[in-house]
C-alpha positions as protocol buffer text, in pm:
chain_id: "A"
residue {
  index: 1
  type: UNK
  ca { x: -1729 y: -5395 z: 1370 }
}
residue {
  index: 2
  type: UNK
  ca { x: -1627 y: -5327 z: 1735 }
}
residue {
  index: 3
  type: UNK
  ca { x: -1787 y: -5048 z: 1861 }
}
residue {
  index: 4
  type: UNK
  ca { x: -1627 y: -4775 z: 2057 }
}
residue {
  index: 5
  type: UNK
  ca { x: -1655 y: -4453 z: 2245 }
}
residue {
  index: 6
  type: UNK
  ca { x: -1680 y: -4229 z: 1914 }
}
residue {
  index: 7
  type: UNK
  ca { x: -1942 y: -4439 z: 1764 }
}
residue {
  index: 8
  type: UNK
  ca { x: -2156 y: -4432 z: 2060 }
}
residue {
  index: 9
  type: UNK
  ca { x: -2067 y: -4069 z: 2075 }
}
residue {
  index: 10
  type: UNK
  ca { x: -2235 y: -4047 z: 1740 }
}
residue {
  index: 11
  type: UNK
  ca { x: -2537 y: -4238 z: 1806 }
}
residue {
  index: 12
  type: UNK
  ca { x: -2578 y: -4010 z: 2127 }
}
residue {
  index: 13
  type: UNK
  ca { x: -2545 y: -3692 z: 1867 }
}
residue {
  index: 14
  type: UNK
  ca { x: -2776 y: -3795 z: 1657 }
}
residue {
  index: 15
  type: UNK
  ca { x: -3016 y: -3935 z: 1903 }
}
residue {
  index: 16
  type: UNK
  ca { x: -3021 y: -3605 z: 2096 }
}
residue {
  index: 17
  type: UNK
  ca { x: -3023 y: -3416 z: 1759 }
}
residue {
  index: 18
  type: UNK
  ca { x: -3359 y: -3641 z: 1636 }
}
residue {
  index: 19
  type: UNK
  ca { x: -3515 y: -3551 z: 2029 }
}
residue {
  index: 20
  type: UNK
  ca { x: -3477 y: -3173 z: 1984 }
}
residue {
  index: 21
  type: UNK
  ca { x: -3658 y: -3202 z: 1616 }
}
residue {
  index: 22
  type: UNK
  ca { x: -3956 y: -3416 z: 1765 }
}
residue {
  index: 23
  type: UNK
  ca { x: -3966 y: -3173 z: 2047 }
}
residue {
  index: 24
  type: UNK
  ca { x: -3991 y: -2872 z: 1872 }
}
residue {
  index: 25
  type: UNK
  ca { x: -4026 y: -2888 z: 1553 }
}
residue {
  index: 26
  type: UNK
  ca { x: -3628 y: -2817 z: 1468 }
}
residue {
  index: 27
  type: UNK
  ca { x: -3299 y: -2793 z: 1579 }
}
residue {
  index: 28
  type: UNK
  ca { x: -3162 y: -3128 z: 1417 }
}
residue {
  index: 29
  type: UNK
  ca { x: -2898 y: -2964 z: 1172 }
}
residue {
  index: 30
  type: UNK
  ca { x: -2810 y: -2671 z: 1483 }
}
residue {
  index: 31
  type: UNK
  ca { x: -2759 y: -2900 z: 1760 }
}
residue {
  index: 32
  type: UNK
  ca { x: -2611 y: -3213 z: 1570 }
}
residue {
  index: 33
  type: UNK
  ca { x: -2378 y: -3082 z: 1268 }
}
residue {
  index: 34
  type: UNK
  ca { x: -2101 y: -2945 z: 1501 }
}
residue {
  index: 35
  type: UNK
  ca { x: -2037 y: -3260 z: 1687 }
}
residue {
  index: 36
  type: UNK
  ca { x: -2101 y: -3479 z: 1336 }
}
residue {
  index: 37
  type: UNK
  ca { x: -1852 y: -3239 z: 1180 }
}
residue {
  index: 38
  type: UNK
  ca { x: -1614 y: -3265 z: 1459 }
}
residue {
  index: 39
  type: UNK
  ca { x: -1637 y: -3673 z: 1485 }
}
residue {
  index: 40
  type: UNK
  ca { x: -1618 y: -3718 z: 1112 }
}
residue {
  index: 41
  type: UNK
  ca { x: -1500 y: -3420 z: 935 }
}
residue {
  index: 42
  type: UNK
  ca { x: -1635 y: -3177 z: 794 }
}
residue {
  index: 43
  type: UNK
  ca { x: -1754 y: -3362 z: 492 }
}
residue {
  index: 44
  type: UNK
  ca { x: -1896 y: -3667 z: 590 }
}
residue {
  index: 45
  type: UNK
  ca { x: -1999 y: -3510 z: 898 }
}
residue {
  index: 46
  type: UNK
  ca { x: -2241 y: -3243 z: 665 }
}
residue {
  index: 47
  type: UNK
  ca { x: -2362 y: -3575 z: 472 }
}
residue {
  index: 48
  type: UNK
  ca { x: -2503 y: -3767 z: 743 }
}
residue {
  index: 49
  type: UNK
  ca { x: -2644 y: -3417 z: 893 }
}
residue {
  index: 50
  type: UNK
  ca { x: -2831 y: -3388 z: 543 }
}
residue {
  index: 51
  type: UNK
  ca { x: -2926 y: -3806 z: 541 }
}
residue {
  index: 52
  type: UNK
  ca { x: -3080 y: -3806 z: 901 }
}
residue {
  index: 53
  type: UNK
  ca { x: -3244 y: -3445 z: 870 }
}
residue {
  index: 54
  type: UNK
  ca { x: -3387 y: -3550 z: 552 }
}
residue {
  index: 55
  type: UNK
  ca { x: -3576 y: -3868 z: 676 }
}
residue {
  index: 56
  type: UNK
  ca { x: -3643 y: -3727 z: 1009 }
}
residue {
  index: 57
  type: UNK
  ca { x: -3836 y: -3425 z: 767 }
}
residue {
  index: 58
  type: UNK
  ca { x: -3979 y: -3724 z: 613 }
}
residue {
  index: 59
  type: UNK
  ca { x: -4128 y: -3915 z: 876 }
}
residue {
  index: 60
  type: UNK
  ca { x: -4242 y: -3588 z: 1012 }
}
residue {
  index: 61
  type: UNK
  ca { x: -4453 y: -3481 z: 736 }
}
residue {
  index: 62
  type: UNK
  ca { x: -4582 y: -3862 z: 671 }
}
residue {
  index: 63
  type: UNK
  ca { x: -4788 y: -3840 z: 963 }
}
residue {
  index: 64
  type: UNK
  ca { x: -5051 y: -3563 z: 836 }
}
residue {
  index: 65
  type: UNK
  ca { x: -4878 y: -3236 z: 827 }
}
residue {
  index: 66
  type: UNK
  ca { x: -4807 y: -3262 z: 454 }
}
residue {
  index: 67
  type: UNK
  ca { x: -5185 y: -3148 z: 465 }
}
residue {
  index: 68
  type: UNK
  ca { x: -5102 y: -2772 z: 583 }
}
residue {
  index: 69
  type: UNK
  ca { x: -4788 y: -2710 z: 332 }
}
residue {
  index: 70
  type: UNK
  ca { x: -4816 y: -2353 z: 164 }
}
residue {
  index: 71
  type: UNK
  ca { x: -4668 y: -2432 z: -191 }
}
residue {
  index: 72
  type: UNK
  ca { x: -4717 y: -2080 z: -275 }
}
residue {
  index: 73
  type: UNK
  ca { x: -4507 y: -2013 z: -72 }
}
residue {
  index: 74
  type: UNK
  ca { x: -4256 y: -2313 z: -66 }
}
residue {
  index: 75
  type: UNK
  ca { x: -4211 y: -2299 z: -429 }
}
residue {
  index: 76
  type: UNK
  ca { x: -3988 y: -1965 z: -432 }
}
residue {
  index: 77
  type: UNK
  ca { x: -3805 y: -2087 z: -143 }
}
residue {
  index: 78
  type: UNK
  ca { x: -3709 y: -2466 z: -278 }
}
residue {
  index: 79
  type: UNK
  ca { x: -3647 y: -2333 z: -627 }
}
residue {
  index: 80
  type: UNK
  ca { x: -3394 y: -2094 z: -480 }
}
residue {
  index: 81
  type: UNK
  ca { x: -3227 y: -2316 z: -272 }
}
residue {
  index: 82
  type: UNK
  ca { x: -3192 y: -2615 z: -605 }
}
residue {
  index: 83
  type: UNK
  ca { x: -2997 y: -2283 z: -758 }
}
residue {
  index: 84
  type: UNK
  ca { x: -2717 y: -2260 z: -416 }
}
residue {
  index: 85
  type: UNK
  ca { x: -2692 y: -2593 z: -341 }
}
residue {
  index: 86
  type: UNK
  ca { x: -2412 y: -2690 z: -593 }
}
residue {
  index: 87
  type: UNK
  ca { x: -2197 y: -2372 z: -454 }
}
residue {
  index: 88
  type: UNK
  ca { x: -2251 y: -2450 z: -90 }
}
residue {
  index: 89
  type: UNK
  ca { x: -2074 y: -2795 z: -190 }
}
residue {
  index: 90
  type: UNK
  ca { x: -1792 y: -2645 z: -457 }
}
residue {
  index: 91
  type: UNK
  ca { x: -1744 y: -2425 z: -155 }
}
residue {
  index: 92
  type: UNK
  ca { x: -1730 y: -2671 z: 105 }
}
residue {
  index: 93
  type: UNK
  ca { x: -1515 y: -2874 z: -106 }
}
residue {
  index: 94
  type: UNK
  ca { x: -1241 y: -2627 z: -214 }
}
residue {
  index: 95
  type: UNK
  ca { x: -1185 y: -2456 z: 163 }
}
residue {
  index: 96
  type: UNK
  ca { x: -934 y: -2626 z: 415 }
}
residue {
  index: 97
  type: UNK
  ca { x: -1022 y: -2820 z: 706 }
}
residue {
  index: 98
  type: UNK
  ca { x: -942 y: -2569 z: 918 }
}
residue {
  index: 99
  type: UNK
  ca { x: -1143 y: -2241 z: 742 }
}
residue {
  index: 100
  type: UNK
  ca { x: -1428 y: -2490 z: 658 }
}
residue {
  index: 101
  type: UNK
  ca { x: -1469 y: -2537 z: 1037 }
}
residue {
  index: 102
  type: UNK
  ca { x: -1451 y: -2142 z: 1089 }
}
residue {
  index: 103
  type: UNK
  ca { x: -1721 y: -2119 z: 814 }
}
residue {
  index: 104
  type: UNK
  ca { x: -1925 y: -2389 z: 988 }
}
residue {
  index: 105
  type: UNK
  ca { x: -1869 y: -2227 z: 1345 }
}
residue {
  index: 106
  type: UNK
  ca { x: -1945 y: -1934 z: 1241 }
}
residue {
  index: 107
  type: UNK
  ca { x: -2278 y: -1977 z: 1056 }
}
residue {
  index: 108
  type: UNK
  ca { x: -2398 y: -2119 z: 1306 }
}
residue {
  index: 109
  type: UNK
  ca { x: -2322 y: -1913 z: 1558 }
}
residue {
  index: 110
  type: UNK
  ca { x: -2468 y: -1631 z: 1374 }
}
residue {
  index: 111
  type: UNK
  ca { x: -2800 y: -1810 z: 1243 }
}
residue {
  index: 112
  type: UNK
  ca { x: -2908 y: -1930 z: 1574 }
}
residue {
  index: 113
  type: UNK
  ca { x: -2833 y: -1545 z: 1789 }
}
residue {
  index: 114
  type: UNK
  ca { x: -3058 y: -1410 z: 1469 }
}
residue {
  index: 115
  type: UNK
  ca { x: -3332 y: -1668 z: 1518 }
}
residue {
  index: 116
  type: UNK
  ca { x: -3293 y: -1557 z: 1918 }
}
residue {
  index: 117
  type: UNK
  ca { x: -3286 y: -1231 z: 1839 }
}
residue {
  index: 118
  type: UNK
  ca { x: -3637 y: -1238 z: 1642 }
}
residue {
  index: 119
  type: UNK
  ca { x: -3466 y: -1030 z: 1388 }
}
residue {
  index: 120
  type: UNK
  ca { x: -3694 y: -901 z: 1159 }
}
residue {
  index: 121
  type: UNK
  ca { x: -3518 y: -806 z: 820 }
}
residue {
  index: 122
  type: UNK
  ca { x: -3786 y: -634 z: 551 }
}
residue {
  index: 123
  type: UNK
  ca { x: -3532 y: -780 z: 298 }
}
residue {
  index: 124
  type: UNK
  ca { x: -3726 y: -1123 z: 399 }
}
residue {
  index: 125
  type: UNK
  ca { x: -4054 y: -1078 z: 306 }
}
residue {
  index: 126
  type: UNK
  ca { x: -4284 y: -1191 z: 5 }
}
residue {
  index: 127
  type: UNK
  ca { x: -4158 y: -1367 z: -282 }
}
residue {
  index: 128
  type: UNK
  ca { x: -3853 y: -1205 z: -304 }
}
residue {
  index: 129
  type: UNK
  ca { x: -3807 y: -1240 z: 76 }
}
residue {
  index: 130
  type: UNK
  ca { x: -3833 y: -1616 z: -14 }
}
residue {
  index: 131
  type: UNK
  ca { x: -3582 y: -1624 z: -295 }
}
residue {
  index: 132
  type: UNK
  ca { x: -3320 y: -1433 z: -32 }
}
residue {
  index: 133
  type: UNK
  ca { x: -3397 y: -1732 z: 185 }
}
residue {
  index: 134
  type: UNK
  ca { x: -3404 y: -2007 z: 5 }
}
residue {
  index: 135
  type: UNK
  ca { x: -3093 y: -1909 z: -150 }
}
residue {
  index: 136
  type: UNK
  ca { x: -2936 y: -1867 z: 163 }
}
residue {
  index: 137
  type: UNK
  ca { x: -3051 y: -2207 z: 325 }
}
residue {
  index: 138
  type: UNK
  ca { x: -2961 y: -2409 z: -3 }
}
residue {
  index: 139
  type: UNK
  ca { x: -2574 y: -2272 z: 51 }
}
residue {
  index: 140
  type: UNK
  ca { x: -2604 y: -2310 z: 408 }
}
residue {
  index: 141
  type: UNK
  ca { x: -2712 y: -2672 z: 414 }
}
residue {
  index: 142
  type: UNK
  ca { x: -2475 y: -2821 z: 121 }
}
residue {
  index: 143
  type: UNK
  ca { x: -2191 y: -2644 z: 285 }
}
residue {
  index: 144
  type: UNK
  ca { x: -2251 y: -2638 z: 648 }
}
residue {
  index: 145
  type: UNK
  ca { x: -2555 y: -2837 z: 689 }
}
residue {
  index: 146
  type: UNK
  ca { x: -2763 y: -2600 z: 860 }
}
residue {
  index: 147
  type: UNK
  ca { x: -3072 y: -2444 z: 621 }
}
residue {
  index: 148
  type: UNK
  ca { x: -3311 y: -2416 z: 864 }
}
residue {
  index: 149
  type: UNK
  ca { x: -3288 y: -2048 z: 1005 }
}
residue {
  index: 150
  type: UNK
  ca { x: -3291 y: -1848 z: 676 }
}
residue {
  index: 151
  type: UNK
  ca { x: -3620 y: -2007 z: 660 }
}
residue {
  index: 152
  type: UNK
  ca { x: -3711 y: -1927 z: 1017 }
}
residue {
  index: 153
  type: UNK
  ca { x: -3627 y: -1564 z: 980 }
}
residue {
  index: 154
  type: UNK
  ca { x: -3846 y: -1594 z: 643 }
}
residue {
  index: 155
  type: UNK
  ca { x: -4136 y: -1725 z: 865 }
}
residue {
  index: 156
  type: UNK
  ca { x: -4095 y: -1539 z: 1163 }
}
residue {
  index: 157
  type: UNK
  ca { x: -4115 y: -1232 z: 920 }
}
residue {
  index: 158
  type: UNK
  ca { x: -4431 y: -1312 z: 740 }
}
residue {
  index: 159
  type: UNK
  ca { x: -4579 y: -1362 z: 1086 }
}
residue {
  index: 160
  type: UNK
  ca { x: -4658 y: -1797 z: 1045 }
}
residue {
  index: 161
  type: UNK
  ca { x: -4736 y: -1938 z: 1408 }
}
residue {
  index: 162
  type: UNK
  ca { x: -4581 y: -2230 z: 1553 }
}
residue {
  index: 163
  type: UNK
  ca { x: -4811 y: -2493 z: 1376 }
}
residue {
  index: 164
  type: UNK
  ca { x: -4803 y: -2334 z: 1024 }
}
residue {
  index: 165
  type: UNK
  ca { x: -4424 y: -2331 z: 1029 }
}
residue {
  index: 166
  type: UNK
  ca { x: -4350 y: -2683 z: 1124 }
}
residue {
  index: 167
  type: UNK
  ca { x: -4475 y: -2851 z: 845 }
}
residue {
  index: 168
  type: UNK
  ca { x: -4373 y: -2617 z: 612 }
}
residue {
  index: 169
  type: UNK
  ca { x: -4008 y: -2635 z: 783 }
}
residue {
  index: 170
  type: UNK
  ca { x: -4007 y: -3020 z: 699 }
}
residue {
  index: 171
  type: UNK
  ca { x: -4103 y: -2984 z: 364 }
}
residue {
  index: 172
  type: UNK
  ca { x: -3830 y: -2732 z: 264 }
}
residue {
  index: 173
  type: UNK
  ca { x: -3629 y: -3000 z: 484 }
}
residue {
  index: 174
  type: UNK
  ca { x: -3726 y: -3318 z: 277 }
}
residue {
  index: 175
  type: UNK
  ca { x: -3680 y: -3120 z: -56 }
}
residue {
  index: 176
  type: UNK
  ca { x: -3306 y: -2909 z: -9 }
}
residue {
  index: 177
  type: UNK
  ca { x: -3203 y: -3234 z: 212 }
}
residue {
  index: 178
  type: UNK
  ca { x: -3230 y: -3445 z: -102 }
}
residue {
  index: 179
  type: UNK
  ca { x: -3057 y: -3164 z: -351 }
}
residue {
  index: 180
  type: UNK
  ca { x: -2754 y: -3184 z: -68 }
}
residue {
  index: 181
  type: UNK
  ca { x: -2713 y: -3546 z: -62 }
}
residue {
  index: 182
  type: UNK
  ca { x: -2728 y: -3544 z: -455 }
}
residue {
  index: 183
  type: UNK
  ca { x: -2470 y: -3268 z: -442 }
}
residue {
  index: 184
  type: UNK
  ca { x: -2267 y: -3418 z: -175 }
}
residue {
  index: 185
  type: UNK
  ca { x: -2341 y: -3764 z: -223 }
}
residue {
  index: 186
  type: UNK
  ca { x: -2432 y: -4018 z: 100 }
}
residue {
  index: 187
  type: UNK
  ca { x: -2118 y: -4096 z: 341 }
}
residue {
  index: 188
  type: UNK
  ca { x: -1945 y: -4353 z: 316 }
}
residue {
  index: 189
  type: UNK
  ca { x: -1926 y: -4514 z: 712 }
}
residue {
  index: 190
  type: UNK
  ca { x: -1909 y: -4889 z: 783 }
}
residue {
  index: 191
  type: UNK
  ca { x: -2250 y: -5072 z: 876 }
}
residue {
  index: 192
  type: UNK
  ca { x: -2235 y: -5044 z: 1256 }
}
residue {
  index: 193
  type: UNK
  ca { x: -2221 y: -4708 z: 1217 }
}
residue {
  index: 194
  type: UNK
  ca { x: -2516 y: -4657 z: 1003 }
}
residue {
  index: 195
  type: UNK
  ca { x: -2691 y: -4871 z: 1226 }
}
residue {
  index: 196
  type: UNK
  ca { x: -2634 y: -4619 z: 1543 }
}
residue {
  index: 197
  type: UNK
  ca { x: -2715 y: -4309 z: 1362 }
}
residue {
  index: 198
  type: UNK
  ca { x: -3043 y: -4487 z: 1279 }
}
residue {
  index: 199
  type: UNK
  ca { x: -3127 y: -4657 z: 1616 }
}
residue {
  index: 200
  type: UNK
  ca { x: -3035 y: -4303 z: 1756 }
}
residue {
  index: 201
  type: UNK
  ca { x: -3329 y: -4144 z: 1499 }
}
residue {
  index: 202
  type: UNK
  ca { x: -3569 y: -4427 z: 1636 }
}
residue {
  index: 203
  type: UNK
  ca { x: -3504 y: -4373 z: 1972 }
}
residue {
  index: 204
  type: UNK
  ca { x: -3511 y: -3961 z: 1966 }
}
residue {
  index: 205
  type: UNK
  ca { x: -3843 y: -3964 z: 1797 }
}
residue {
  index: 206
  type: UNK
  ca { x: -3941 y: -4190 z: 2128 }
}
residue {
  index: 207
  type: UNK
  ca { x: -3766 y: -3944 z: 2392 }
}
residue {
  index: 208
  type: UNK
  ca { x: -3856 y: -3642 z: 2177 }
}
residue {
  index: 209
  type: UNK
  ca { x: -4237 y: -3708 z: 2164 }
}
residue {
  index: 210
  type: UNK
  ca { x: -4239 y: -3800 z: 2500 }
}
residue {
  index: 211
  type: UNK
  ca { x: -4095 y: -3480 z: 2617 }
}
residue {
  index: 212
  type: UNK
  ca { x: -4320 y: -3274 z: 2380 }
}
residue {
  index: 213
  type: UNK
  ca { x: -4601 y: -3339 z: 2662 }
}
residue {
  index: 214
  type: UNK
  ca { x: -4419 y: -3226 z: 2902 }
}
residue {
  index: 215
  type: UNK
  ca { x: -4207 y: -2953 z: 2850 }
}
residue {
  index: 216
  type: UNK
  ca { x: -4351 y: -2592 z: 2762 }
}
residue {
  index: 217
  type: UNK
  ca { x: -4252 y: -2519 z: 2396 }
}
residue {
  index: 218
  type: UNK
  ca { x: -4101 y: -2173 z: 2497 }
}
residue {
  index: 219
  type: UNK
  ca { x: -3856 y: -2305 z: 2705 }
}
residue {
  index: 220
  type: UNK
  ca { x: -3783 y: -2587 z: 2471 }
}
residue {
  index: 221
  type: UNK
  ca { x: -3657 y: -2404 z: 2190 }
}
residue {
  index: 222
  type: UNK
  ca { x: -3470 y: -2195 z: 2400 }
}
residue {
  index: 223
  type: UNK
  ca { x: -3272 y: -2490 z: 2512 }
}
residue {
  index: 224
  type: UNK
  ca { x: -3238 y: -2611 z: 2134 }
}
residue {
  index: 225
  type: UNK
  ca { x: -3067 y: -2297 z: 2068 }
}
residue {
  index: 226
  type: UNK
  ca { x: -2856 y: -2269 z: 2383 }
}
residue {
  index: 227
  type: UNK
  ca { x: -2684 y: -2603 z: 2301 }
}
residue {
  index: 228
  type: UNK
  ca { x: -2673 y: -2524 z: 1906 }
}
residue {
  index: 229
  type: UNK
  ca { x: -2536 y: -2177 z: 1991 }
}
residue {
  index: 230
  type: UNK
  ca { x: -2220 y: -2373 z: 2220 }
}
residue {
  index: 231
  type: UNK
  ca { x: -2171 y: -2643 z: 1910 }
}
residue {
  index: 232
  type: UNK
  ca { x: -2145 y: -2340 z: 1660 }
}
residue {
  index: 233
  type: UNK
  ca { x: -1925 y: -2166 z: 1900 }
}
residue {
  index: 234
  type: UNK
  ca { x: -1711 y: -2471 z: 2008 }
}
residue {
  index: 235
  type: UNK
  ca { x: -1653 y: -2574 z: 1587 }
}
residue {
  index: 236
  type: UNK
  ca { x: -1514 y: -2201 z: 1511 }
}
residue {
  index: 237
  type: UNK
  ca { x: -1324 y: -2195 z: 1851 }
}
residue {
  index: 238
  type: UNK
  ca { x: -1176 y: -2553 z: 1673 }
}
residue {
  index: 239
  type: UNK
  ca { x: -1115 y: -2387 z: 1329 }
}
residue {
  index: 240
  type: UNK
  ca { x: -965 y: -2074 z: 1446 }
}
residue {
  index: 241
  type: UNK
  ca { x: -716 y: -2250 z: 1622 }
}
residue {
  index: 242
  type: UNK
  ca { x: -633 y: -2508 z: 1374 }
}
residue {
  index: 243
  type: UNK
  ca { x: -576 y: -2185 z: 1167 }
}
């Protein structure tokens, strides 16, 4: 196929989106699902969020970290999330275009000022703490494609550093990934396509672990969340007036 300016557009997204996730740890779903859902739709847009967050949690874990997963603990949270799932994508597919984008915005929006925040909510803590998440992030990823923060409030409120987290993150990542794309099934784009989103995972996992010697963590995920924050807000800005 002839390639144009929206499918480099795309392969910029996702390259950027796969940079911020080897630089920190997350941010794939936060900073690349608003501009997926905006150059695709909401639908496909969420599938390809879900296929390239899935194999970036993948490759991620591959290299060792799989080691220093807590299934105690990710048990709760995956089972949860298997039970949501299917209404995140009955929801997803029964809202119009326009409200779906709202929705989208919105969550966002609201998951990323609560991870800024460092809101600690009691209601998150211990196993019923990581029910209330992984509920949350099952529905949040089959319908929006964003599951990570329920599971970053759950972590920042059981008190897990930076280096137990990750990991763990990528798990839950690998394992509610795969129950979205079985829910919402893989995206149907042409070839060319397909072969930019994955150059653009290949070539963030480059940039991204390049940068992660260079840049301070702190001020990393701070940027993560400043650019997720103007997606979220620039989808529900869309939807609203679409309305």
């Amino acid at each position: 196929m002839n390639v144009g300016a929206a499918e480099l557009l795309l392969g910029g997204v996702v390259l950027v989106g796969a940079s911020v996730q080897w630089l920190t740890g997350m941010g794939f779903a936060l900073v690349a699902v608003p501009a997926l859902v905006l150059l695709l739709g909401p639908a496909s847009g969420v599938a390809l969020a879900n296929c390239a967050a899935g194999a970036i949690c993948a490759v991620g874990l591959a290299g060792g970290g799989w080691r220093q997963v807590r299934l105690n603990a990710m048990v709760p949270l995956v089972a949860a999330s298997a039970c949501t799932v299917p209404a995140g994508t009955w929801v997803a597919a029964h809202l119009p275009e326009p409200v779906l984008l709202a929705v989208m915005g919105g969550l966002v929006t609201v998951a990323v000022l609560l991870v800024m925040g460092g809101t600690r909510v009691p209601a998150l803590s211990g196993v019923k703490g990581a029910l209330t998440a992984g509920a949350a992030g099952g529905f949040m990823n089959s319908s929006a494609g964003v599951g990570g923060p329920p599971v970053s409030l759950y972590a920042l409120n059981a008190g897990w550093a930076v280096r137990e987290f990750v990991p763990n993150a990528q798990f839950y990542g690998i394992v509610v990934n795969a129950f979205s794309i079985a829910a919402n099934g893989v995206p149907r784009l042409e070839s060319g396509v397909w072969a930019l989103a994955m150059a653009g995972m290949a070539a963030g996992a480059v940039i991204g672990r390049a940068l992660a010697e260079r840049v301070p963590e702190r001020g990393a995920r701070l940027l993560v969340l400043l650019i997720a924050l103007g997606g979220g807000l620039s989808t529900l800005v869309k939807g609203v007036w679409e309305l």
